Amino acid sequence: ELTDTLLPGFDADIQAALRKSLEKRGVAIHTGASVTGIEPGGETLVTYSQGGAERHAACDAVICAAGRRPRTGDIGLGEAGIQTERGFIRTDAAMRTGVPGIYAAGDITGGPQLAHAATAQALAAVADIAGDRNIQRFCAIPACVYTSPEIASVGLTEAAARQRFGDVAV
């Protein structure tokens, strides 16, 4: 994992429970690590950088789950007057871009890249187009990770809630 935590965006206690479960089954977990090379063979050798040092790990299989990024650089958004940030289309809470009549929803907006989040964003855009000015609040988005044990959450993490509201009940 490139970040310093096993599951960025999930509560620390959930991450700890997953780590314990995986390590109990013999899974070696490397955080703060970046893969720099893969040599396939009878036993695949992965080279990675961690803490400034080059390291190696032998494995049977490699899963690449490196995330997603927008591919908007050459589709004329700037010429259309649509602003982007790190390639994502900037929108307001009603999913309006800076150009009247043009809306954006889903992965391209840089929010949670989840189908149900995209659906909620699209519904917010349609409601705005229809004249409903009730702004959607995307603060209770569910998320899940298909692991064993399975993991699910909704809303803010405890750390994010404490940062935003101070003392909170858990």
PDB file of C-alpha atoms in Angstrom:
ATOM      1  CA  GLU A   1       0.000   0.000   0.000  1.00  0.00           C
ATOM      2  CA  LEU A   2       1.352   3.374  -1.048  1.00  0.00           C
ATOM      3  CA  THR A   3      -0.093   5.215   1.973  1.00  0.00           C
ATOM      4  CA  ASP A   4       0.959   4.642   5.567  1.00  0.00           C
ATOM      5  CA  THR A   5      -2.302   2.902   6.436  1.00  0.00           C
ATOM      6  CA  LEU A   6      -3.805  -0.370   5.275  1.00  0.00           C
ATOM      7  CA  LEU A   7      -7.191   1.070   4.275  1.00  0.00           C
ATOM      8  CA  PRO A   8      -7.107   4.852   3.901  1.00  0.00           C
ATOM      9  CA  GLY A   9     -10.501   6.350   4.648  1.00  0.00           C
ATOM     10  CA  PHE A  10     -11.541   3.725   7.202  1.00  0.00           C
ATOM     11  CA  ASP A  11     -11.403   3.900  10.985  1.00  0.00           C
ATOM     12  CA  ALA A  12      -8.129   2.890  12.625  1.00  0.00           C
ATOM     13  CA  ASP A  13      -9.804   0.112  14.624  1.00  0.00           C
ATOM     14  CA  ILE A  14     -11.218  -1.422  11.435  1.00  0.00           C
ATOM     15  CA  GLN A  15      -7.778  -1.274   9.825  1.00  0.00           C
ATOM     16  CA  ALA A  16      -6.225  -2.927  12.877  1.00  0.00           C
ATOM     17  CA  ALA A  17      -8.803  -5.742  12.854  1.00  0.00           C
ATOM     18  CA  LEU A  18      -8.202  -6.413   9.153  1.00  0.00           C
ATOM     19  CA  ARG A  19      -4.425  -6.324   9.590  1.00  0.00           C
ATOM     20  CA  LYS A  20      -4.645  -8.814  12.468  1.00  0.00           C
ATOM     21  CA  SER A  21      -6.905 -11.132  10.458  1.00  0.00           C
ATOM     22  CA  LEU A  22      -4.658 -11.046   7.388  1.00  0.00           C
ATOM     23  CA  GLU A  23      -1.413 -11.476   9.329  1.00  0.00           C
ATOM     24  CA  LYS A  24      -2.963 -14.417  11.203  1.00  0.00           C
ATOM     25  CA  ARG A  25      -3.394 -16.059   7.787  1.00  0.00           C
ATOM     26  CA  GLY A  26       0.233 -15.402   6.844  1.00  0.00           C
ATOM     27  CA  VAL A  27      -0.238 -12.293   4.706  1.00  0.00           C
ATOM     28  CA  ALA A  28       2.697  -9.877   4.813  1.00  0.00           C
ATOM     29  CA  ILE A  29       1.493  -6.275   4.714  1.00  0.00           C
ATOM     30  CA  HIS A  30       3.726  -3.449   3.474  1.00  0.00           C
ATOM     31  CA  THR A  31       2.482   0.136   3.903  1.00  0.00           C
ATOM     32  CA  GLY A  32       4.229   3.297   2.790  1.00  0.00           C
ATOM     33  CA  ALA A  33       5.560   1.222  -0.102  1.00  0.00           C
ATOM     34  CA  SER A  34       5.728   1.805  -3.843  1.00  0.00           C
ATOM     35  CA  VAL A  35       6.255  -1.022  -6.330  1.00  0.00           C
ATOM     36  CA  THR A  36       9.187  -0.273  -8.645  1.00  0.00           C
ATOM     37  CA  GLY A  37       9.431  -3.555 -10.529  1.00  0.00           C
ATOM     38  CA  ILE A  38       7.937  -6.995 -11.055  1.00  0.00           C
ATOM     39  CA  GLU A  39       9.896  -9.963 -12.421  1.00  0.00           C
ATOM     40  CA  PRO A  40       7.550 -12.816 -13.365  1.00  0.00           C
ATOM     41  CA  GLY A  41       8.692 -16.382 -13.157  1.00  0.00           C
ATOM     42  CA  GLY A  42       8.070 -19.575 -11.212  1.00  0.00           C
ATOM     43  CA  GLU A  43       8.168 -17.362  -8.170  1.00  0.00           C
ATOM     44  CA  THR A  44       7.402 -13.723  -8.956  1.00  0.00           C
ATOM     45  CA  LEU A  45       9.812 -11.192  -7.493  1.00  0.00           C
ATOM     46  CA  VAL A  46       8.420  -7.780  -6.576  1.00  0.00           C
ATOM     47  CA  THR A  47      10.805  -4.897  -5.994  1.00  0.00           C
ATOM     48  CA  TYR A  48       9.470  -1.996  -3.953  1.00  0.00           C
ATOM     49  CA  SER A  49      10.652   1.147  -2.231  1.00  0.00           C
ATOM     50  CA  GLN A  50       9.793   1.594   1.433  1.00  0.00           C
ATOM     51  CA  GLY A  51      11.211   4.251   3.710  1.00  0.00           C
ATOM     52  CA  GLY A  52      13.831   5.156   1.106  1.00  0.00           C
ATOM     53  CA  ALA A  53      15.156   1.595   0.917  1.00  0.00           C
ATOM     54  CA  GLU A  54      14.784  -0.851  -1.950  1.00  0.00           C
ATOM     55  CA  ARG A  55      13.215  -4.130  -0.841  1.00  0.00           C
ATOM     56  CA  HIS A  56      12.139  -7.391  -2.457  1.00  0.00           C
ATOM     57  CA  ALA A  57       9.322  -9.864  -1.910  1.00  0.00           C
ATOM     58  CA  ALA A  58       8.700 -13.232  -3.547  1.00  0.00           C
ATOM     59  CA  CYS A  59       5.087 -14.130  -4.279  1.00  0.00           C
ATOM     60  CA  ASP A  60       2.821 -16.397  -6.283  1.00  0.00           C
ATOM     61  CA  ALA A  61       0.604 -13.625  -7.657  1.00  0.00           C
ATOM     62  CA  VAL A  62       0.457  -9.848  -7.918  1.00  0.00           C
ATOM     63  CA  ILE A  63      -2.709  -7.771  -7.739  1.00  0.00           C
ATOM     64  CA  CYS A  64      -2.513  -4.260  -9.148  1.00  0.00           C
ATOM     65  CA  ALA A  65      -5.093  -2.053  -7.416  1.00  0.00           C
ATOM     66  CA  ALA A  66      -3.518   1.323  -7.995  1.00  0.00           C
ATOM     67  CA  GLY A  67      -6.617   3.482  -8.133  1.00  0.00           C
ATOM     68  CA  ARG A  68      -7.956   5.623 -10.901  1.00  0.00           C
ATOM     69  CA  ARG A  69      -7.254   9.020 -12.357  1.00  0.00           C
ATOM     70  CA  PRO A  70      -9.198  11.209 -14.782  1.00  0.00           C
ATOM     71  CA  ARG A  71      -8.347  11.268 -18.468  1.00  0.00           C
ATOM     72  CA  THR A  72      -9.592  14.752 -19.244  1.00  0.00           C
ATOM     73  CA  GLY A  73      -6.446  16.443 -20.513  1.00  0.00           C
ATOM     74  CA  ASP A  74      -7.327  16.475 -24.194  1.00  0.00           C
ATOM     75  CA  ILE A  75     -11.120  16.620 -24.412  1.00  0.00           C
ATOM     76  CA  GLY A  76     -11.514  20.400 -24.581  1.00  0.00           C
ATOM     77  CA  LEU A  77     -12.818  21.164 -21.107  1.00  0.00           C
ATOM     78  CA  GLY A  78     -10.733  24.342 -20.840  1.00  0.00           C
ATOM     79  CA  GLU A  79     -11.931  25.574 -24.216  1.00  0.00           C
ATOM     80  CA  ALA A  80     -15.519  24.993 -23.053  1.00  0.00           C
ATOM     81  CA  GLY A  81     -14.818  27.033 -19.901  1.00  0.00           C
ATOM     82  CA  ILE A  82     -15.082  24.047 -17.565  1.00  0.00           C
ATOM     83  CA  GLN A  83     -12.597  24.258 -14.697  1.00  0.00           C
ATOM     84  CA  THR A  84     -10.686  21.237 -13.465  1.00  0.00           C
ATOM     85  CA  GLU A  85      -8.567  20.485 -10.429  1.00  0.00           C
ATOM     86  CA  ARG A  86      -5.960  17.730 -10.830  1.00  0.00           C
ATOM     87  CA  GLY A  87      -7.935  16.683 -13.927  1.00  0.00           C
ATOM     88  CA  PHE A  88     -11.270  16.363 -12.096  1.00  0.00           C
ATOM     89  CA  ILE A  89     -14.186  18.589 -13.094  1.00  0.00           C
ATOM     90  CA  ARG A  90     -14.983  21.179 -10.417  1.00  0.00           C
ATOM     91  CA  THR A  91     -18.650  21.320  -9.387  1.00  0.00           C
ATOM     92  CA  ASP A  92     -20.762  22.866  -6.668  1.00  0.00           C
ATOM     93  CA  ALA A  93     -23.092  20.907  -4.347  1.00  0.00           C
ATOM     94  CA  ALA A  94     -25.751  20.730  -7.090  1.00  0.00           C
ATOM     95  CA  MET A  95     -23.139  19.249  -9.458  1.00  0.00           C
ATOM     96  CA  ARG A  96     -23.089  22.421 -11.614  1.00  0.00           C
ATOM     97  CA  THR A  97     -19.846  23.253 -13.369  1.00  0.00           C
ATOM     98  CA  GLY A  98     -18.857  26.884 -13.823  1.00  0.00           C
ATOM     99  CA  VAL A  99     -20.627  26.881 -17.185  1.00  0.00           C
ATOM    100  CA  PRO A 100     -24.398  27.439 -17.010  1.00  0.00           C
ATOM    101  CA  GLY A 101     -26.358  24.363 -18.071  1.00  0.00           C
ATOM    102  CA  ILE A 102     -23.419  21.956 -17.813  1.00  0.00           C
ATOM    103  CA  TYR A 103     -23.362  19.468 -14.950  1.00  0.00           C
ATOM    104  CA  ALA A 104     -20.944  16.701 -14.015  1.00  0.00           C
ATOM    105  CA  ALA A 105     -21.451  13.663 -11.795  1.00  0.00           C
ATOM    106  CA  GLY A 106     -19.587  10.510 -10.886  1.00  0.00           C
ATOM    107  CA  ASP A 107     -15.908   9.610 -10.928  1.00  0.00           C
ATOM    108  CA  ILE A 108     -15.011  12.627 -13.065  1.00  0.00           C
ATOM    109  CA  THR A 109     -15.809  14.996 -10.171  1.00  0.00           C
ATOM    110  CA  GLY A 110     -13.097  13.613  -7.896  1.00  0.00           C
ATOM    111  CA  GLY A 111     -15.452  12.630  -5.077  1.00  0.00           C
ATOM    112  CA  PRO A 112     -15.875   9.094  -3.810  1.00  0.00           C
ATOM    113  CA  GLN A 113     -15.510   6.822  -6.820  1.00  0.00           C
ATOM    114  CA  LEU A 114     -18.458   4.601  -5.954  1.00  0.00           C
ATOM    115  CA  ALA A 115     -21.508   3.781  -8.092  1.00  0.00           C
ATOM    116  CA  HIS A 116     -23.992   4.804  -5.404  1.00  0.00           C
ATOM    117  CA  ALA A 117     -22.179   8.128  -4.915  1.00  0.00           C
ATOM    118  CA  ALA A 118     -22.377   8.787  -8.666  1.00  0.00           C
ATOM    119  CA  THR A 119     -26.089   7.971  -8.597  1.00  0.00           C
ATOM    120  CA  ALA A 120     -26.661  10.419  -5.727  1.00  0.00           C
ATOM    121  CA  GLN A 121     -24.702  13.094  -7.588  1.00  0.00           C
ATOM    122  CA  ALA A 122     -26.719  12.514 -10.757  1.00  0.00           C
ATOM    123  CA  LEU A 123     -29.965  12.781  -8.776  1.00  0.00           C
ATOM    124  CA  ALA A 124     -28.737  16.059  -7.277  1.00  0.00           C
ATOM    125  CA  ALA A 125     -28.015  17.394 -10.776  1.00  0.00           C
ATOM    126  CA  VAL A 126     -31.422  16.311 -12.107  1.00  0.00           C
ATOM    127  CA  ALA A 127     -33.183  17.852  -9.102  1.00  0.00           C
ATOM    128  CA  ASP A 128     -31.345  21.139  -9.717  1.00  0.00           C
ATOM    129  CA  ILE A 129     -32.228  21.062 -13.408  1.00  0.00           C
ATOM    130  CA  ALA A 130     -35.884  20.539 -12.416  1.00  0.00           C
ATOM    131  CA  GLY A 131     -35.724  23.576 -10.133  1.00  0.00           C
ATOM    132  CA  ASP A 132     -35.440  21.798  -6.771  1.00  0.00           C
ATOM    133  CA  ARG A 133     -32.917  23.878  -4.836  1.00  0.00           C
ATOM    134  CA  ASN A 134     -32.579  21.448  -1.896  1.00  0.00           C
ATOM    135  CA  ILE A 135     -28.835  20.850  -1.890  1.00  0.00           C
ATOM    136  CA  GLN A 136     -27.773  17.231  -1.509  1.00  0.00           C
ATOM    137  CA  ARG A 137     -25.433  16.465   1.360  1.00  0.00           C
ATOM    138  CA  PHE A 138     -22.943  13.739   0.627  1.00  0.00           C
ATOM    139  CA  CYS A 139     -21.848  13.199   4.219  1.00  0.00           C
ATOM    140  CA  ALA A 140     -23.219   9.692   4.777  1.00  0.00           C
ATOM    141  CA  ILE A 141     -21.864   7.734   1.829  1.00  0.00           C
ATOM    142  CA  PRO A 142     -21.606   4.001   2.474  1.00  0.00           C
ATOM    143  CA  ALA A 143     -18.452   2.138   1.496  1.00  0.00           C
ATOM    144  CA  CYS A 144     -17.395  -1.488   1.645  1.00  0.00           C
ATOM    145  CA  VAL A 145     -14.310  -3.614   1.142  1.00  0.00           C
ATOM    146  CA  TYR A 146     -14.714  -7.200  -0.020  1.00  0.00           C
ATOM    147  CA  THR A 147     -12.288  -8.835   2.364  1.00  0.00           C
ATOM    148  CA  SER A 148     -12.584 -11.553   4.926  1.00  0.00           C
ATOM    149  CA  PRO A 149     -13.893 -10.315   7.274  1.00  0.00           C
ATOM    150  CA  GLU A 150     -16.020  -8.021   5.118  1.00  0.00           C
ATOM    151  CA  ILE A 151     -15.844  -4.329   5.995  1.00  0.00           C
ATOM    152  CA  ALA A 152     -18.486  -1.641   5.630  1.00  0.00           C
ATOM    153  CA  SER A 153     -18.852   1.913   6.854  1.00  0.00           C
ATOM    154  CA  VAL A 154     -21.053   4.934   6.370  1.00  0.00           C
ATOM    155  CA  GLY A 155     -20.317   8.602   6.928  1.00  0.00           C
ATOM    156  CA  LEU A 156     -17.258  10.134   8.508  1.00  0.00           C
ATOM    157  CA  THR A 157     -14.514   8.165  10.198  1.00  0.00           C
ATOM    158  CA  GLU A 158     -14.082   8.794  13.917  1.00  0.00           C
ATOM    159  CA  ALA A 159     -10.912  10.800  13.232  1.00  0.00           C
ATOM    160  CA  ALA A 160     -12.643  12.949  10.600  1.00  0.00           C
ATOM    161  CA  ALA A 161     -15.630  13.523  12.906  1.00  0.00           C
ATOM    162  CA  ARG A 162     -13.328  14.589  15.755  1.00  0.00           C
ATOM    163  CA  GLN A 163     -11.427  16.919  13.440  1.00  0.00           C
ATOM    164  CA  ARG A 164     -14.649  18.487  12.198  1.00  0.00           C
ATOM    165  CA  PHE A 165     -16.768  18.567  15.373  1.00  0.00           C
ATOM    166  CA  GLY A 166     -14.380  18.106  18.311  1.00  0.00           C
ATOM    167  CA  ASP A 167     -15.510  15.606  20.914  1.00  0.00           C
ATOM    168  CA  VAL A 168     -17.843  12.933  19.501  1.00  0.00           C
ATOM    169  CA  ALA A 169     -19.543   9.839  20.874  1.00  0.00           C
ATOM    170  CA  VAL A 170     -18.552   6.513  19.308  1.00  0.00           C
TER     171      VAL A 170
END
